[in-house]
Tab-separated table of C-alpha atoms and ligand atoms in Angstrom:
chain	number	residue	atom	x	y	z
A	19	UNK	CA	119.287	106.861	104.615
A	20	UNK	CA	119.738	103.475	106.455
A	21	UNK	CA	117.759	101.068	104.598
A	22	UNK	CA	116.085	99.642	108.119
A	23	UNK	CA	114.715	102.988	108.899
A	24	UNK	CA	111.741	102.056	106.364
A	25	UNK	CA	108.880	101.113	108.233
A	26	UNK	CA	108.291	97.026	107.539
A	27	UNK	CA	104.598	98.223	106.564
A	28	UNK	CA	105.985	99.930	103.438
A	29	UNK	CA	108.557	96.924	102.516
A	30	UNK	CA	108.625	96.553	98.579
A	31	UNK	CA	106.964	99.943	98.154
A	32	UNK	CA	108.848	102.105	95.941
A	33	UNK	CA	108.515	105.603	94.330
A	34	UNK	CA	105.347	105.501	92.633
A	35	UNK	CA	105.052	104.809	88.837
A	36	UNK	CA	103.636	108.199	88.168
A	37	UNK	CA	106.500	109.699	89.512
A	38	UNK	CA	108.736	107.504	87.609
A	39	UNK	CA	107.180	107.639	84.237
A	40	UNK	CA	106.459	111.657	84.637
A	41	UNK	CA	110.365	112.132	85.793
A	42	UNK	CA	111.078	109.852	81.986
A	43	UNK	CA	108.945	111.876	80.273
A	44	UNK	CA	110.329	115.469	81.274
A	45	UNK	CA	114.304	113.856	80.927
A	46	UNK	CA	113.859	112.512	77.236
A	47	UNK	CA	111.469	115.077	76.241
A	48	UNK	CA	108.658	112.602	75.298
A	49	UNK	CA	104.699	113.252	74.863
A	50	UNK	CA	103.570	112.058	78.695
A	51	UNK	CA	100.574	109.897	78.074
A	52	UNK	CA	101.558	108.206	81.494
A	53	UNK	CA	100.550	110.190	84.520
A	54	UNK	CA	96.948	110.830	84.454
A	55	UNK	CA	96.298	115.041	84.116
A	56	UNK	CA	94.762	116.896	81.913
A	57	UNK	CA	96.869	119.617	79.863
A	58	UNK	CA	93.964	121.857	79.512
A	59	UNK	CA	92.439	124.358	82.401
A	60	UNK	CA	89.426	123.850	83.581
A	61	UNK	CA	86.457	126.307	83.434
A	62	UNK	CA	87.451	129.518	83.772
A	63	UNK	CA	84.613	129.928	86.513
A	64	UNK	CA	86.307	127.573	88.642
A	65	UNK	CA	89.871	129.105	87.983
A	66	UNK	CA	88.546	132.803	89.063
A	67	UNK	CA	86.712	131.628	92.257
A	68	UNK	CA	90.352	130.465	93.143
A	69	UNK	CA	91.743	133.850	92.204
A	70	UNK	CA	89.133	135.979	93.866
A	71	UNK	CA	89.265	133.531	97.500
A	72	UNK	CA	93.053	134.293	97.321
A	73	UNK	CA	92.210	137.801	97.014
A	74	UNK	CA	89.613	137.983	99.389
A	75	UNK	CA	91.322	136.454	102.197
A	76	UNK	CA	90.611	132.646	101.996
A	77	UNK	CA	94.107	132.062	102.800
A	78	UNK	CA	93.752	130.364	106.572
A	79	UNK	CA	92.867	127.098	107.516
A	80	UNK	CA	89.173	126.330	106.619
A	81	UNK	CA	86.969	124.144	108.918
A	82	UNK	CA	87.895	120.805	110.410
A	83	UNK	CA	84.944	119.307	108.213
A	84	UNK	CA	85.639	121.566	105.116
A	85	UNK	CA	84.125	124.929	104.009
A	86	UNK	CA	80.580	124.765	104.884
A	87	UNK	CA	79.274	125.978	101.290
A	88	UNK	CA	81.513	123.447	99.345
A	89	UNK	CA	80.177	120.442	102.131
A	90	UNK	CA	76.719	121.865	100.838
A	91	UNK	CA	77.828	121.571	97.043
A	92	UNK	CA	78.588	118.057	97.626
A	93	UNK	CA	75.609	117.399	99.255
A	94	UNK	CA	73.861	118.961	96.431
A	95	UNK	CA	75.799	117.375	93.709
A	96	UNK	CA	74.893	113.653	95.551
A	97	UNK	CA	71.562	114.533	95.545
A	98	UNK	CA	71.233	116.311	91.737
A	99	UNK	CA	73.064	113.346	90.013
A	100	UNK	CA	72.201	110.372	92.041
A	101	UNK	CA	69.117	111.460	94.554
A	102	UNK	CA	71.137	110.707	97.462
A	103	UNK	CA	70.440	112.603	100.392
A	104	UNK	CA	73.488	113.604	102.630
A	105	UNK	CA	73.767	115.889	105.523
A	106	UNK	CA	76.229	118.395	104.640
A	107	UNK	CA	76.866	118.767	108.607
A	108	UNK	CA	77.242	115.240	109.491
A	109	UNK	CA	77.716	112.874	106.075
A	110	UNK	CA	80.263	115.441	104.319
A	111	UNK	CA	84.012	115.759	105.103
A	112	UNK	CA	86.453	117.625	102.344
A	113	UNK	CA	89.697	115.817	102.004
A	114	UNK	CA	93.049	116.508	100.626
A	115	UNK	CA	92.348	114.723	97.246
A	116	UNK	CA	90.749	111.394	97.272
A	117	UNK	CA	93.874	109.907	97.994
A	118	UNK	CA	93.734	111.327	101.570
A	119	UNK	CA	89.898	110.498	101.875
A	120	UNK	CA	91.064	106.763	101.141
A	121	UNK	CA	93.782	106.751	103.531
A	122	UNK	CA	91.673	107.998	106.227
A	123	UNK	CA	88.981	105.462	105.450
A	124	UNK	CA	91.691	102.713	105.486
A	125	UNK	CA	93.536	103.888	108.811
A	126	UNK	CA	90.342	104.774	110.532
A	127	UNK	CA	88.483	101.885	109.522
A	128	UNK	CA	90.718	98.818	109.802
A	129	UNK	CA	92.716	96.822	112.315
A	130	UNK	CA	96.017	95.151	112.088
A	131	UNK	CA	94.811	91.524	110.357
A	132	UNK	CA	92.101	92.723	108.692
A	133	UNK	CA	91.333	92.086	105.524
A	134	UNK	CA	90.262	94.386	102.255
A	135	UNK	CA	88.451	92.298	99.143
A	136	UNK	CA	88.914	94.714	96.001
A	137	UNK	CA	89.431	94.282	92.649
A	138	UNK	CA	93.031	93.831	90.510
A	139	UNK	CA	94.140	95.925	88.810
A	140	UNK	CA	93.563	98.505	91.218
A	141	UNK	CA	95.077	102.225	91.611
A	142	UNK	CA	98.272	102.174	93.868
A	143	UNK	CA	97.469	104.017	96.643
A	144	UNK	CA	94.954	101.493	97.745
A	145	UNK	CA	97.787	98.698	98.599
A	146	UNK	CA	99.921	101.380	100.614
A	147	UNK	CA	97.206	102.467	102.712
A	148	UNK	CA	96.018	98.955	103.629
A	149	UNK	CA	99.515	97.940	104.348
A	150	UNK	CA	100.188	101.113	106.234
A	151	UNK	CA	97.074	100.365	108.570
A	152	UNK	CA	98.377	96.890	109.066
A	153	UNK	CA	95.641	94.983	106.934
A	154	UNK	CA	96.026	92.850	104.048
A	155	UNK	CA	94.377	93.321	100.488
A	156	UNK	CA	92.966	90.173	98.687
A	157	UNK	CA	92.658	90.799	95.394
A	158	UNK	CA	89.896	89.752	92.734
A	159	UNK	CA	91.087	89.831	89.542
A	160	UNK	CA	89.425	92.087	86.490
A	161	UNK	CA	89.737	90.505	82.833
A	162	UNK	CA	88.598	91.287	79.464
A	163	UNK	CA	86.416	88.952	77.830
A	164	UNK	CA	85.673	87.852	74.558
A	165	UNK	CA	83.863	90.733	73.842
A	166	UNK	CA	87.127	93.148	75.256
A	167	UNK	CA	84.530	94.183	78.484
A	168	UNK	CA	86.406	93.598	81.736
A	169	UNK	CA	84.565	91.536	84.303
A	170	UNK	CA	85.189	89.287	87.308
A	171	UNK	CA	84.501	85.773	88.419
A	172	UNK	CA	81.496	86.043	90.536
A	173	UNK	CA	82.556	83.255	92.284
A	174	UNK	CA	86.315	84.615	92.725
A	175	UNK	CA	84.810	87.674	94.734
A	176	UNK	CA	82.670	85.323	96.865
A	177	UNK	CA	85.401	83.007	97.962
A	178	UNK	CA	87.450	86.266	98.693
A	179	UNK	CA	85.535	87.081	101.294
A	180	UNK	CA	86.754	85.188	104.952
A	181	UNK	CA	85.925	85.476	108.657
A	182	UNK	CA	88.717	88.395	108.828
A	183	UNK	CA	87.361	90.505	105.971
A	184	UNK	CA	86.466	93.926	107.089
A	185	UNK	CA	85.653	96.265	103.910
A	186	UNK	CA	85.558	95.904	100.193
A	187	UNK	CA	87.126	98.571	98.106
A	188	UNK	CA	85.619	99.246	94.789
A	189	UNK	CA	86.870	101.650	92.087
A	190	UNK	CA	84.156	102.615	89.604
A	191	UNK	CA	84.537	104.271	86.838
A	192	UNK	CA	87.810	102.075	87.152
A	193	UNK	CA	91.274	103.322	86.706
A	194	UNK	CA	93.096	101.621	84.805
A	195	UNK	CA	90.710	99.341	82.745
A	196	UNK	CA	88.011	102.529	81.867
A	197	UNK	CA	85.494	99.664	83.156
A	198	UNK	CA	81.983	100.867	84.646
A	199	UNK	CA	80.758	98.328	87.419
A	200	UNK	CA	77.138	97.874	85.850
A	201	UNK	CA	73.736	96.970	87.545
A	202	UNK	CA	74.486	92.949	88.041
A	203	UNK	CA	78.312	93.448	89.206
A	204	UNK	CA	77.031	96.364	91.716
A	205	UNK	CA	73.891	94.085	92.704
A	206	UNK	CA	76.586	90.979	93.501
A	207	UNK	CA	78.949	93.316	95.227
A	208	UNK	CA	76.103	94.642	97.534
A	209	UNK	CA	74.376	90.865	97.983
A	210	UNK	CA	77.930	89.859	99.445
A	211	UNK	CA	78.566	92.905	101.276
A	212	UNK	CA	75.335	92.289	102.956
A	213	UNK	CA	75.414	88.573	103.776
A	214	UNK	CA	78.709	89.109	105.438
A	215	UNK	CA	77.880	92.762	107.063
A	216	UNK	CA	80.936	94.405	105.422
A	217	UNK	CA	81.277	98.005	104.958
A	218	UNK	CA	82.357	99.278	101.429
A	219	UNK	CA	84.473	102.163	100.266
A	220	UNK	CA	83.655	103.227	96.584
A	221	UNK	CA	86.160	105.728	94.778
A	222	UNK	CA	84.366	107.319	92.110
A	223	UNK	CA	86.987	110.135	90.818
A	224	UNK	CA	86.023	109.429	87.423
A	225	UNK	CA	81.992	109.953	87.914
A	226	UNK	CA	81.529	112.277	85.142
A	227	UNK	CA	84.139	111.242	82.347
A	228	UNK	CA	81.856	108.285	81.353
A	229	UNK	CA	81.170	107.977	77.492
A	230	UNK	CA	78.195	107.072	75.801
A	231	UNK	CA	76.403	104.038	75.956
A	232	UNK	CA	77.510	103.458	80.101
A	233	UNK	CA	76.233	104.963	83.023
A	234	UNK	CA	77.886	105.347	86.525
A	235	UNK	CA	75.707	104.021	89.236
A	236	UNK	CA	76.835	104.906	92.953
A	237	UNK	CA	77.052	101.474	95.030
A	238	UNK	CA	75.277	103.643	97.405
A	239	UNK	CA	72.101	104.399	95.576
A	240	UNK	CA	71.594	100.127	95.805
A	241	UNK	CA	68.542	99.281	98.253
A	242	UNK	CA	70.288	98.557	101.844
A	243	UNK	CA	73.907	99.525	100.489
A	244	UNK	CA	73.563	103.686	101.635
A	245	UNK	CA	74.048	102.523	105.475
A	246	UNK	CA	77.368	100.609	104.838
A	247	UNK	CA	79.125	102.385	102.037
A	248	UNK	CA	81.462	105.289	102.102
A	249	UNK	CA	81.547	107.117	99.216
A	250	UNK	CA	84.431	108.792	97.964
A	251	UNK	CA	85.221	111.195	94.849
A	252	UNK	CA	86.928	114.544	94.144
A	253	UNK	CA	87.218	117.759	91.900
A	254	UNK	CA	90.475	116.852	90.188
A	255	UNK	CA	89.503	115.049	87.203
A	256	UNK	CA	86.163	116.951	87.017
A	257	UNK	CA	87.427	120.224	86.848
A	258	UNK	CA	90.993	119.433	85.313
A	259	UNK	CA	92.676	120.682	88.771
A	260	UNK	CA	94.089	117.673	90.044
A	261	UNK	CA	96.767	119.740	91.593
A	262	UNK	CA	94.754	121.199	93.986
A	263	UNK	CA	93.419	118.639	95.934
A	264	UNK	CA	90.330	118.804	97.019
A	265	UNK	CA	88.277	115.844	97.743
A	266	UNK	CA	85.589	114.309	99.750
A	267	UNK	CA	83.925	111.458	101.257
A	268	UNK	CA	80.088	111.161	101.782
A	269	UNK	CA	78.070	108.420	103.499
A	270	UNK	CA	76.287	107.538	107.176
A	271	UNK	CA	77.786	109.892	109.515
A	272	UNK	CA	79.498	106.850	111.697
A	273	UNK	CA	81.276	105.736	108.436
A	274	UNK	CA	82.324	109.416	107.624
A	275	UNK	CA	83.753	110.153	111.372
A	276	UNK	CA	85.468	106.897	111.729
A	277	UNK	CA	87.373	108.219	108.151
A	278	UNK	CA	87.965	111.886	109.216
A	279	UNK	CA	89.340	110.634	112.653
A	280	UNK	CA	92.410	109.400	111.079
A	281	UNK	CA	92.430	112.182	108.487
A	282	UNK	CA	92.490	114.918	110.649
A	283	UNK	CA	95.748	113.764	111.561
A	284	UNK	CA	97.280	113.302	108.177
A	285	UNK	CA	96.779	116.958	106.906
A	286	UNK	CA	94.055	118.192	109.354
A	287	UNK	CA	92.224	120.511	106.289
A	288	UNK	CA	93.900	121.570	103.165
A	289	UNK	CA	93.489	124.058	100.049
A	290	UNK	CA	91.379	126.500	101.747
A	291	UNK	CA	90.841	128.447	98.600
A	292	UNK	CA	90.384	125.712	96.205
A	293	UNK	CA	87.525	124.959	98.231
A	294	UNK	CA	85.059	127.591	97.456
A	295	UNK	CA	85.776	127.262	93.967
A	296	UNK	CA	85.438	123.674	93.920
A	297	UNK	CA	81.866	124.241	95.203
A	298	UNK	CA	81.473	126.590	92.040
A	299	UNK	CA	82.516	123.967	89.592
A	300	UNK	CA	80.027	121.353	91.356
A	301	UNK	CA	77.420	123.719	90.949
A	302	UNK	CA	77.970	124.022	86.888
A	303	UNK	CA	75.238	123.716	84.492
A	304	UNK	CA	74.534	119.980	83.115
A	305	UNK	CA	76.153	121.538	79.855
A	306	UNK	CA	79.610	121.762	81.126
A	307	UNK	CA	79.411	117.807	82.231
A	308	UNK	CA	78.012	117.166	78.746
A	309	UNK	CA	81.262	118.981	77.076
A	310	UNK	CA	83.500	117.577	79.709
A	311	UNK	CA	82.736	114.031	79.234
A	312	UNK	CA	81.842	114.434	75.239
A	313	UNK	CA	85.490	116.156	74.874
A	314	UNK	CA	86.693	113.321	76.474
A	315	UNK	CA	85.259	110.597	74.597
A	316	UNK	CA	86.720	112.212	70.995
A	317	UNK	CA	90.090	111.887	72.643
A	318	UNK	CA	89.579	108.737	73.528
A	319	UNK	CA	88.464	107.426	70.170
A	320	UNK	CA	91.453	109.284	68.590
A	321	UNK	CA	93.737	107.502	70.722
A	322	UNK	CA	91.869	103.811	70.717
A	323	UNK	CA	91.998	104.489	66.820
A	324	UNK	CA	95.476	105.401	66.401
A	325	UNK	CA	96.479	102.491	68.664
A	326	UNK	CA	94.781	100.181	66.600
A	327	UNK	CA	96.735	101.290	63.812
A	328	UNK	CA	100.070	101.128	65.537
A	329	UNK	CA	99.271	97.337	65.671
A	330	UNK	CA	98.035	97.163	69.415
A	331	UNK	CA	94.823	95.082	70.487
A	332	UNK	CA	93.305	97.711	72.928
A	333	UNK	CA	90.696	97.674	75.272
A	334	UNK	CA	88.206	100.748	74.511
A	335	UNK	CA	87.460	102.315	77.954
A	336	UNK	CA	83.693	102.580	78.975
A	337	UNK	CA	84.982	105.823	80.946
A	338	UNK	CA	88.339	107.283	82.309
A	339	UNK	CA	91.355	109.096	81.451
A	340	UNK	CA	92.827	105.672	80.204
A	341	UNK	CA	93.433	103.181	77.197
A	342	UNK	CA	94.833	99.962	77.866
A	343	UNK	CA	96.765	98.187	75.255
A	344	UNK	CA	98.451	94.597	74.845
A	345	UNK	CA	101.763	94.870	73.885
A	346	UNK	CA	101.750	90.936	73.178
A	347	UNK	CA	99.631	91.926	69.929
A	348	UNK	CA	102.860	93.632	68.522
A	349	UNK	CA	105.162	90.631	68.834
A	350	UNK	CA	107.002	92.857	72.164
A	351	UNK	CA	109.661	90.252	73.694
A	352	UNK	CA	109.731	91.819	77.163
A	353	UNK	CA	107.277	93.110	79.665
A	354	UNK	CA	105.236	96.394	80.118
A	355	UNK	CA	107.774	97.545	82.209
A	356	UNK	CA	110.854	97.143	79.438
A	357	UNK	CA	108.261	98.393	77.471
A	358	UNK	CA	107.501	101.631	79.026
A	359	UNK	CA	111.099	102.057	79.549
A	360	UNK	CA	112.236	101.598	75.942
A	361	UNK	CA	108.804	103.678	74.613
A	362	UNK	CA	110.556	107.296	74.817
A	363	UNK	CA	113.867	106.046	72.727
A	364	UNK	CA	111.633	103.922	70.294
A	365	UNK	CA	108.435	106.405	69.559
A	366	UNK	CA	109.342	109.200	71.976
A	367	UNK	CA	105.753	108.427	74.244
A	368	UNK	CA	105.471	107.768	77.534
A	369	UNK	CA	102.989	105.063	78.971
A	370	UNK	CA	102.491	103.481	82.274
A	371	UNK	CA	103.114	99.537	82.708
A	372	UNK	CA	99.630	98.468	83.563
A	373	UNK	CA	101.872	95.611	85.716
A	374	UNK	CA	102.014	98.429	88.431
A	375	UNK	CA	98.515	98.051	89.314
A	376	UNK	CA	98.477	94.173	89.880
A	377	UNK	CA	99.446	92.764	93.215
A	378	UNK	CA	101.005	90.190	90.862
A	379	UNK	CA	102.547	91.908	88.468
A	380	UNK	CA	102.315	88.944	86.258
A	381	UNK	CA	98.880	89.181	85.884
A	382	UNK	CA	99.599	92.704	84.055
A	383	UNK	CA	102.847	91.995	82.436
A	384	UNK	CA	101.552	92.543	78.749
A	385	UNK	CA	99.478	95.560	79.240
A	386	UNK	CA	100.441	99.079	79.302
A	387	UNK	CA	98.156	102.426	79.821
A	388	UNK	CA	97.995	105.203	77.932
A	389	UNK	CA	96.515	108.367	79.094
A	390	UNK	CA	93.396	109.988	76.694
A	391	UNK	CA	93.195	113.273	78.606
A	392	UNK	CA	95.542	115.525	76.642
A	393	UNK	CA	94.479	117.668	73.865
A	394	UNK	CA	93.693	116.393	70.609
A	395	UNK	CA	96.913	117.450	68.502
A	396	UNK	CA	98.451	115.773	71.427
A	397	UNK	CA	97.146	112.633	71.101
A	398	UNK	CA	97.677	112.947	67.304
A	399	UNK	CA	101.175	113.673	67.828
A	400	UNK	CA	101.956	110.683	69.938
A	401	UNK	CA	99.852	108.470	67.389
A	402	UNK	CA	101.846	109.634	64.410
A	403	UNK	CA	104.860	108.584	66.434
A	404	UNK	CA	103.642	105.219	67.677
A	405	UNK	CA	102.418	104.179	64.061
A	406	UNK	CA	105.991	105.561	62.405
A	407	UNK	CA	107.467	102.845	65.208
A	408	UNK	CA	105.694	99.987	65.153
A	409	UNK	CA	104.189	99.623	61.507
H	505	LIG	N1	91.535	107.088	92.671
H	505	LIG	C1	91.738	106.684	91.684
H	505	LIG	C2	91.095	105.537	90.888
H	505	LIG	C3	92.534	107.652	90.682
H	505	LIG	O1	93.005	107.211	89.280
H	505	LIG	C4	93.030	108.397	91.294
H	505	LIG	C5	94.430	109.107	90.880
H	505	LIG	N2	93.688	110.888	90.490
H	505	LIG	C6	92.639	109.283	92.678
H	505	LIG	C7	92.414	108.566	93.392
H	505	LIG	C8	93.684	110.177	93.715
H	505	LIG	O2	92.458	111.528	93.146
H	505	LIG	P1	93.064	112.447	94.137
H	505	LIG	O3	94.077	113.131	93.100
H	505	LIG	O4	91.457	113.382	94.174
H	505	LIG	O5	93.626	112.287	95.354
H	506	LIG	N1	95.188	109.027	89.091
H	506	LIG	C1	96.311	109.523	88.175
H	506	LIG	C2	96.901	108.239	87.549
H	506	LIG	O1	96.503	106.982	87.510
H	506	LIG	C3	97.507	110.386	88.851
H	506	LIG	C4	97.920	109.600	89.708
H	506	LIG	C5	98.978	109.978	90.506
H	506	LIG	O2	99.831	110.732	90.063
H	506	LIG	N2	99.536	109.448	91.773
H	506	LIG	O3	97.636	108.608	86.580
């Protein structure tokens, strides 16, 4: 391919770090704690519902807004967990994963020259979605405080907003840090959004992977925020079905419609038989959701303790699939990318350099992300290898 065929909007973007690191895991036969996907299947009711849907002929294009019963299940979910009232016919749209909802929101809401205020580190599709929309991301740095909890400077948020700011993009619970934005942080973001009349897009794909002691609150539940917030989530993490790519967005009709208008020209629709199956998952009892987060918390604790035994300073996440470590603490000479490229040979493990989540990679050059969404025996084996390599 001639180099100049690539749109200038994607200049500087390469193959995603997840594809690179998963390929490295398979070519070296290493334990893959890089890309965030579980290595066990989700609830059998959900899997069976997908098989039944395929067998009973749910194999053609679903309706443009998504399967009506899934949209009802999403509306019920928002009511059940957060007391949010959304109309399944006008305020809910099913998407190809959260990724497409995010892309739809950026492409459907942004004009060339607009700015998006967001927190870094950030999930990698944010920068690309904003760039494709011709807009500019303006990052506010999250950094660990003395207590190890990731936080930000309120003044940095306030000064990031300019007359060109159109959106705030918020990810909570947060990838890669595992931070859950607390009430006072959400109130601050809400106050800034209201003062400057901004729309907020929230990415809440880890909403059900929150550990004991923390609580996820959608920004849309704060006073004055529902009307200006587009809330995005997906079933991949919650039901261990990351490959199904069933996501959704909810919020006031004008925001959902703007994002849907762009979304309909990306995939139009996707995953017909996986839509009713995801509805089954959303309607599972509280015991399923309790077991999901408790099981992941055990895995998190095993991984955090193991990484600490291997000598790493480790940031214990409040939620999500991920544990971040500081490689300076083991005296590694080189940056996070060097570390991750060497890790298969050193320890037979793959991780992801957190620098890939920064607009300014130097801010994360000493940070590496390990995934804990794996079987306990896999985590144990990885920990043994890491302790063997670094202790
Ligand atoms: N947002 C965040 C913060 C993520 O970590 C991911 C990774 N799965 C996504 C969005 C993408 O979600 P999906 O697979 O549903 O497109
Ligand atoms: N969300 C997952 C992660 O952060 C996977 C992302 C991907 O493969 N694009 O690892």
